[in-house]
PDB file of C-alpha atoms in Angstrom:
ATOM      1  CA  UNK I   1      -8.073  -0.304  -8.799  1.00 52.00           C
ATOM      2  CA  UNK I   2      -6.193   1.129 -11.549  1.00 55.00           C
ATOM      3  CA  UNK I   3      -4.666  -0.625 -14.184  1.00 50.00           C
ATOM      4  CA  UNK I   4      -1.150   0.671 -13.177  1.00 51.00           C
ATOM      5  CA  UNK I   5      -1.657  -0.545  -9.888  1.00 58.00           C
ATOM      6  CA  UNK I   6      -2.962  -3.831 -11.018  1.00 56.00           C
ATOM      7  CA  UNK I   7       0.147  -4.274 -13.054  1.00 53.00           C
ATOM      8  CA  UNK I   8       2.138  -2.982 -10.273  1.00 60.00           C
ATOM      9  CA  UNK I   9       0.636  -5.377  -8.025  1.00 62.00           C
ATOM     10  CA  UNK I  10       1.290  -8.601 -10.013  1.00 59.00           C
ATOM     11  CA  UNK I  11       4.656  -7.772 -10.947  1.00 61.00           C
ATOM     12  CA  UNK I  12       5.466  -6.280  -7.737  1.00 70.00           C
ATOM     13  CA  UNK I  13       3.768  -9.174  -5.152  1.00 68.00           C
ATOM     14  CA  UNK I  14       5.417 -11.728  -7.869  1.00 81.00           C
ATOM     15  CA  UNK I  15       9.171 -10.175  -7.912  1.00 87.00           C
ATOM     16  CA  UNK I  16       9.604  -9.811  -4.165  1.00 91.00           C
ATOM     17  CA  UNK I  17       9.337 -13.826  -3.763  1.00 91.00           C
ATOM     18  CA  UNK I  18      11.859 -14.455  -6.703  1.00 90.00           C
ATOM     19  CA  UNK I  19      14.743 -12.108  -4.692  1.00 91.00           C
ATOM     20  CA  UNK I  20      13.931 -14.134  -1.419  1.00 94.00           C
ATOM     21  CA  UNK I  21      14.593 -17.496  -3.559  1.00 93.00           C
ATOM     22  CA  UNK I  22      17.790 -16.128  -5.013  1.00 93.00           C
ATOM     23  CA  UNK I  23      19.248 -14.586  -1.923  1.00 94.00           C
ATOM     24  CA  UNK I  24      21.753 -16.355   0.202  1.00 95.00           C
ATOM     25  CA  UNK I  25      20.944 -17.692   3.548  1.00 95.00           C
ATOM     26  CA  UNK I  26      21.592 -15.620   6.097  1.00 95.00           C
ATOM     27  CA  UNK I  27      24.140 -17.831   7.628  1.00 94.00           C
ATOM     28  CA  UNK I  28      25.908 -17.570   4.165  1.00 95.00           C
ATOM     29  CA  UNK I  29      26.872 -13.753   4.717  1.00 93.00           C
ATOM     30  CA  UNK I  30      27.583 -11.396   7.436  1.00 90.00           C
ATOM     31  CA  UNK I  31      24.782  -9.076   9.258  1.00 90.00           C
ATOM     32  CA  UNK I  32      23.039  -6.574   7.129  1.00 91.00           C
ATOM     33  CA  UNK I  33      21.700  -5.505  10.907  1.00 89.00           C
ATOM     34  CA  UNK I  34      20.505  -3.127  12.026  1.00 89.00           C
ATOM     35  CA  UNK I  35      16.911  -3.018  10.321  1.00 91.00           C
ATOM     36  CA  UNK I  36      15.905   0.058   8.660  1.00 93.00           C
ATOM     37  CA  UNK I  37      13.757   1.745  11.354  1.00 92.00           C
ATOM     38  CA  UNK I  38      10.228   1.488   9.425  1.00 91.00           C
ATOM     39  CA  UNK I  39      10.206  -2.406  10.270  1.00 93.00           C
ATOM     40  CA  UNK I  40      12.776  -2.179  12.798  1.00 92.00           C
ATOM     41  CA  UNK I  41      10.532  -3.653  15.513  1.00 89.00           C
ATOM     42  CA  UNK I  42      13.544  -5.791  16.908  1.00 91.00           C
ATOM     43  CA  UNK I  43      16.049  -2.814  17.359  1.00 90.00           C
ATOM     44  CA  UNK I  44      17.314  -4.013  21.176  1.00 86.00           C
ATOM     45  CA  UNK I  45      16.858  -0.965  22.682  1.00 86.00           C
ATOM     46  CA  UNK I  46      14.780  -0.587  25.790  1.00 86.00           C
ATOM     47  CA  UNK I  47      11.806   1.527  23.728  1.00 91.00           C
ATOM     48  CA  UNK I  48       9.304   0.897  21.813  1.00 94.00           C
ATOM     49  CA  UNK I  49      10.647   3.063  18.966  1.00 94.00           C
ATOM     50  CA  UNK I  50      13.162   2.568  17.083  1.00 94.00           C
ATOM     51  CA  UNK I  51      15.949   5.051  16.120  1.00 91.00           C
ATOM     52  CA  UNK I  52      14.859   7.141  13.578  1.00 91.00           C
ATOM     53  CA  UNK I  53      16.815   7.436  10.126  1.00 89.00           C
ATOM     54  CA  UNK I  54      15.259  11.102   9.315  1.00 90.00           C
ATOM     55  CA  UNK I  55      15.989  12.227  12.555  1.00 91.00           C
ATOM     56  CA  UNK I  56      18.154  12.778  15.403  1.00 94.00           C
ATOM     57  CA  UNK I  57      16.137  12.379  18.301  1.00 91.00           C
ATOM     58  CA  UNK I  58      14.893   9.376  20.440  1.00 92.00           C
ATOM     59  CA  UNK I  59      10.988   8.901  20.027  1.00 92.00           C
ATOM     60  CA  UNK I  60      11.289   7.071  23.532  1.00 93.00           C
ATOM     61  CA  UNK I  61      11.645  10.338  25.468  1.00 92.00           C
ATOM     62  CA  UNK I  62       9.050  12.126  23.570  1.00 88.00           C
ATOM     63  CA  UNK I  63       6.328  12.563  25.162  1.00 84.00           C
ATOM     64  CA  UNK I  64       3.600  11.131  22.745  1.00 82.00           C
ATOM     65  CA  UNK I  65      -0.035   9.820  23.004  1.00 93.00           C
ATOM     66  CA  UNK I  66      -0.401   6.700  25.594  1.00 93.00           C
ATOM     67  CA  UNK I  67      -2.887   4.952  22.825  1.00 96.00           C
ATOM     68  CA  UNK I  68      -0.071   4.909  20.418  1.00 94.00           C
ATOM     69  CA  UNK I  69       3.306   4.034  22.636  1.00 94.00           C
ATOM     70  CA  UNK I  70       0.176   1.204  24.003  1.00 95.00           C
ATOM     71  CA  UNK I  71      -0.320   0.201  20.546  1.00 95.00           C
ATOM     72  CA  UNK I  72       3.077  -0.008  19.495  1.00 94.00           C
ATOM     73  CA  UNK I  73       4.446  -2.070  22.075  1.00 94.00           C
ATOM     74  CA  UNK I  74       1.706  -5.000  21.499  1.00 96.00           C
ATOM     75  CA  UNK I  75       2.538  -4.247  18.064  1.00 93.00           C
ATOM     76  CA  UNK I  76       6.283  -5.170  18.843  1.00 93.00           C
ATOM     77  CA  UNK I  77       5.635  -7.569  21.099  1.00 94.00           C
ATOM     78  CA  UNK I  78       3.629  -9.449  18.653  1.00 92.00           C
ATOM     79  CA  UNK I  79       5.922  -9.242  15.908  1.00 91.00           C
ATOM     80  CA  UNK I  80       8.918 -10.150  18.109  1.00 91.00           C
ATOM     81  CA  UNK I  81       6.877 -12.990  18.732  1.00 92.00           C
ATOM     82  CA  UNK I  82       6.632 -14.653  15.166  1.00 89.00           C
ATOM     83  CA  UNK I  83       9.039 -17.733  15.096  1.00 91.00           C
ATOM     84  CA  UNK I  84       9.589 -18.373  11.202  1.00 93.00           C
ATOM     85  CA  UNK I  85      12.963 -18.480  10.030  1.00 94.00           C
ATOM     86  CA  UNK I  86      14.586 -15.396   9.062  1.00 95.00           C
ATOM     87  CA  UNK I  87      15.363 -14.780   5.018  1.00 96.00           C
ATOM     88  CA  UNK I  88      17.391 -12.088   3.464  1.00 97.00           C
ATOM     89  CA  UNK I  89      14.825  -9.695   1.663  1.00 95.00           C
ATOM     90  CA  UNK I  90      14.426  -5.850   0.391  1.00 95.00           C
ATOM     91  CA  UNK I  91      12.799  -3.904   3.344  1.00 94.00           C
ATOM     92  CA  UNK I  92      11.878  -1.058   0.871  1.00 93.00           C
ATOM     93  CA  UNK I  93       9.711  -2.816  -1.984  1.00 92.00           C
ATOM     94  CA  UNK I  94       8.356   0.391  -2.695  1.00 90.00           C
ATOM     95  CA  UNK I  95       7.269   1.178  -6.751  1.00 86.00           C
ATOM     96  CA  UNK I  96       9.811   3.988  -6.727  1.00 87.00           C
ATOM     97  CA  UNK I  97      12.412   1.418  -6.230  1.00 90.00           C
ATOM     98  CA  UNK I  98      11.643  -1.140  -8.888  1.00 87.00           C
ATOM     99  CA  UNK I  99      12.219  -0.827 -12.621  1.00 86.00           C
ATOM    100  CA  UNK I 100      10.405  -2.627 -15.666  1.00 81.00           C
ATOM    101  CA  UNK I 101      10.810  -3.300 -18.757  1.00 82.00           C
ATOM    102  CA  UNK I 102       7.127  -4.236 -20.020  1.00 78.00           C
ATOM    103  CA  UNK I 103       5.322  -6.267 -17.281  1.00 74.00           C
ATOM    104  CA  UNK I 104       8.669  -7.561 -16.471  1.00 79.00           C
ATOM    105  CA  UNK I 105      10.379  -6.755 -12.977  1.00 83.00           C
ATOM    106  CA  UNK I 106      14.291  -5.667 -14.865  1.00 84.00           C
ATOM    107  CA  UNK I 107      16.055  -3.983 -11.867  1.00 88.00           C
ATOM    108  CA  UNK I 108      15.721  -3.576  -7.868  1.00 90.00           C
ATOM    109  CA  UNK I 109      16.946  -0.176  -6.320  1.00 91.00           C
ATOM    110  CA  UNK I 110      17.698   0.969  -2.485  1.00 91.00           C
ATOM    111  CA  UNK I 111      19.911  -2.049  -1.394  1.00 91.00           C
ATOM    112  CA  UNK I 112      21.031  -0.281   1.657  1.00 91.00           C
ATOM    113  CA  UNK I 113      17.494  -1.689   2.944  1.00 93.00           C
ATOM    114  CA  UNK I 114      18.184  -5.065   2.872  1.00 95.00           C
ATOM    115  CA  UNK I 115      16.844  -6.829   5.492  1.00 96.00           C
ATOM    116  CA  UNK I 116      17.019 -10.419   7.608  1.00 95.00           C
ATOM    117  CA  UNK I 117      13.743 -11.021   8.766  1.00 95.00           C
ATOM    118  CA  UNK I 118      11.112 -13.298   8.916  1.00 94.00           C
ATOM    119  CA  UNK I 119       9.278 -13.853   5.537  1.00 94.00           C
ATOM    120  CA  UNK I 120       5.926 -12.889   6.660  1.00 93.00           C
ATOM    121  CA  UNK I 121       7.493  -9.649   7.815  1.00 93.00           C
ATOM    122  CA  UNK I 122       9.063  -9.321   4.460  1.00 94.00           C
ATOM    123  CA  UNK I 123       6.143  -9.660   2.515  1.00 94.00           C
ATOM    124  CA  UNK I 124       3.628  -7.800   4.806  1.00 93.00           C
ATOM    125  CA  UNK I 125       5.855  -4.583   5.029  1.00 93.00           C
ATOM    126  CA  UNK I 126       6.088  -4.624   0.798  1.00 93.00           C
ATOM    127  CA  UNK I 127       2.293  -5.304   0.517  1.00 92.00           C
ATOM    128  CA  UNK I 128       1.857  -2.152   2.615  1.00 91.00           C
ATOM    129  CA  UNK I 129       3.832   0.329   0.523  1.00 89.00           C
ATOM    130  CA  UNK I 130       4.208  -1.582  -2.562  1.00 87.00           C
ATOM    131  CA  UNK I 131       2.157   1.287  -4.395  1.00 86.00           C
ATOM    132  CA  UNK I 132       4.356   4.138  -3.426  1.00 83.00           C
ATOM    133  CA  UNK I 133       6.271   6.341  -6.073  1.00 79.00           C
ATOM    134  CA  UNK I 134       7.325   9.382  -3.029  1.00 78.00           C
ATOM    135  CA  UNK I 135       4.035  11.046  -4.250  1.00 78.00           C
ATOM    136  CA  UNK I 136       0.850  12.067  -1.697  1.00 77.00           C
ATOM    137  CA  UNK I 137      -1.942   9.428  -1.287  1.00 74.00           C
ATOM    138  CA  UNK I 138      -0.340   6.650  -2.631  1.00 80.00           C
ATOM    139  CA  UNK I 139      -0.856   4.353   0.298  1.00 82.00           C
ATOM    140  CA  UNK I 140      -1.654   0.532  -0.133  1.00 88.00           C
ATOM    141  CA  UNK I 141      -5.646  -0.100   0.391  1.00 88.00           C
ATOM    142  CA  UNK I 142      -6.687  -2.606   2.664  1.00 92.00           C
ATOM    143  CA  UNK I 143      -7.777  -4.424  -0.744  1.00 90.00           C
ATOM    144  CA  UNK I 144      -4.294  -3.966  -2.901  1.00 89.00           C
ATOM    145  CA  UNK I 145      -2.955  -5.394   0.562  1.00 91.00           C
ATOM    146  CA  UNK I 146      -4.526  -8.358   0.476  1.00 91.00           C
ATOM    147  CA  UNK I 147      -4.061  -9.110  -3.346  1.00 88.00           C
ATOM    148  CA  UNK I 148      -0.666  -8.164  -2.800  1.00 88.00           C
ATOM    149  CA  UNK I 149      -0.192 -11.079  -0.232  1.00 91.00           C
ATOM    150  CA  UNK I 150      -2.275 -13.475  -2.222  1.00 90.00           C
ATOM    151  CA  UNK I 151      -0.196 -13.321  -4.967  1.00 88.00           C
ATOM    152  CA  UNK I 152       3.036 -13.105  -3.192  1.00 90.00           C
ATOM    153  CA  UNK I 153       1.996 -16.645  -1.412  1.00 91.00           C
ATOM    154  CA  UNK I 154       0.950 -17.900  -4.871  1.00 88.00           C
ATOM    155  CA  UNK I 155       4.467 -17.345  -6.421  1.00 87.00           C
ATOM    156  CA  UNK I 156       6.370 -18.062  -3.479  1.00 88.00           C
ATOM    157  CA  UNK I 157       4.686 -21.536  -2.989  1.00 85.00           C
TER     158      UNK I 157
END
C-alpha cells in the first residue's frame, strides 16, 4: 500500500467515527431521507434498485442479468435485516471529499449525503470507497478494506 493511502487510511477510518460522535441523534433533527442511492438499500419501493441520482430511468424495468437482480435482492434483504440503531453519518466518505491539513482531518465536503443509517452500514460503505479522488482504479482493496474497518472500530470504541 502506498504511503498516501496509508495516511489516507488512518486519518480517513479515524475521522469518520469522530463525525458519528458529534452528530445529533437522529431523533434530535428532522429526516435527511431519502438515502443517496449508492447505499440506498432501504428506498421503499417495490425493486431491488434504487432510484438512480445520474439517471432518469428505473433499473427495475430494465431488463438486466438474473445473477445480479438475484444477488442484489439477498444483498438488500440482508442489509434490511441488520437491527443496530441508526446514527447520522456522511454516506460519501470518499478522499475527494475530505480536506487535511498535515495528517489532520480539517474539513468534510458533500453534506447533501448525509445519511441515517445503521453504523455498520456507515462505516462499511466509507471503507469501500474511502480511497477515491474521481480518478480510474482507485477502488478500496479487499486489504485497505479491512484496515479501514479495524481502525474505524479502534477509534470508535
Amino acid at each position: 500500500m502506498s504511503s498516501w493511502r496509508m495516511a489516507g487510511l488512518w486519518c480517513s477510518s479515524g475521522g469518520l467515527p469522530r463525525i458519528v460522535r458529534l452528530a445529533p441523534s437522529p431523533d434530535a433533527i428532522s429526516s435527511v431521507a431519502p438515502a443517496p442511492p449508492w447505499v440506498g438499500w432501504a428506498h421503499g419501493s417495490a425493486g431491488v434498485w434504487p432510484w438512480p441520482d445520474d439517471m432518469d430511468v428505473d433499473l427495475n424495468s430494465r431488463p438486466g442479468p438474473a445473477w445480479l437482480d438475484d444477488l442484489g435482492r439477498r444483498v438488500r434483504d440482508r442489509l434490511l435485516a441488520v437491527r443496530h440503531a441508526p446514527v447520522i453519518g456522511h454516506g460519501d466518505w470518499e478522499s475527494q471529499n475530505l480536506r487535511w491539513q498535515g495528517h489532520q482531518l480539517h474539513a468534510v465536503h458533500d453534506w447533501d449525503s448525509v445519511v441515517c443509517l445503521p453504523e455498520p452500514a456507515i462505516a462499511g460503505a466509507a471503507a469501500a470507497v474511502f480511497t477515491e479522488t474521481g480518478g480510474p482504479l482507485e477502488a478500496a482493496t479487499i486489504d485497505e478494506t479491512d484496515r479501514f474497518l479495524a481502525v474505524y472500530a479502534g477509534a470508535a470504541g
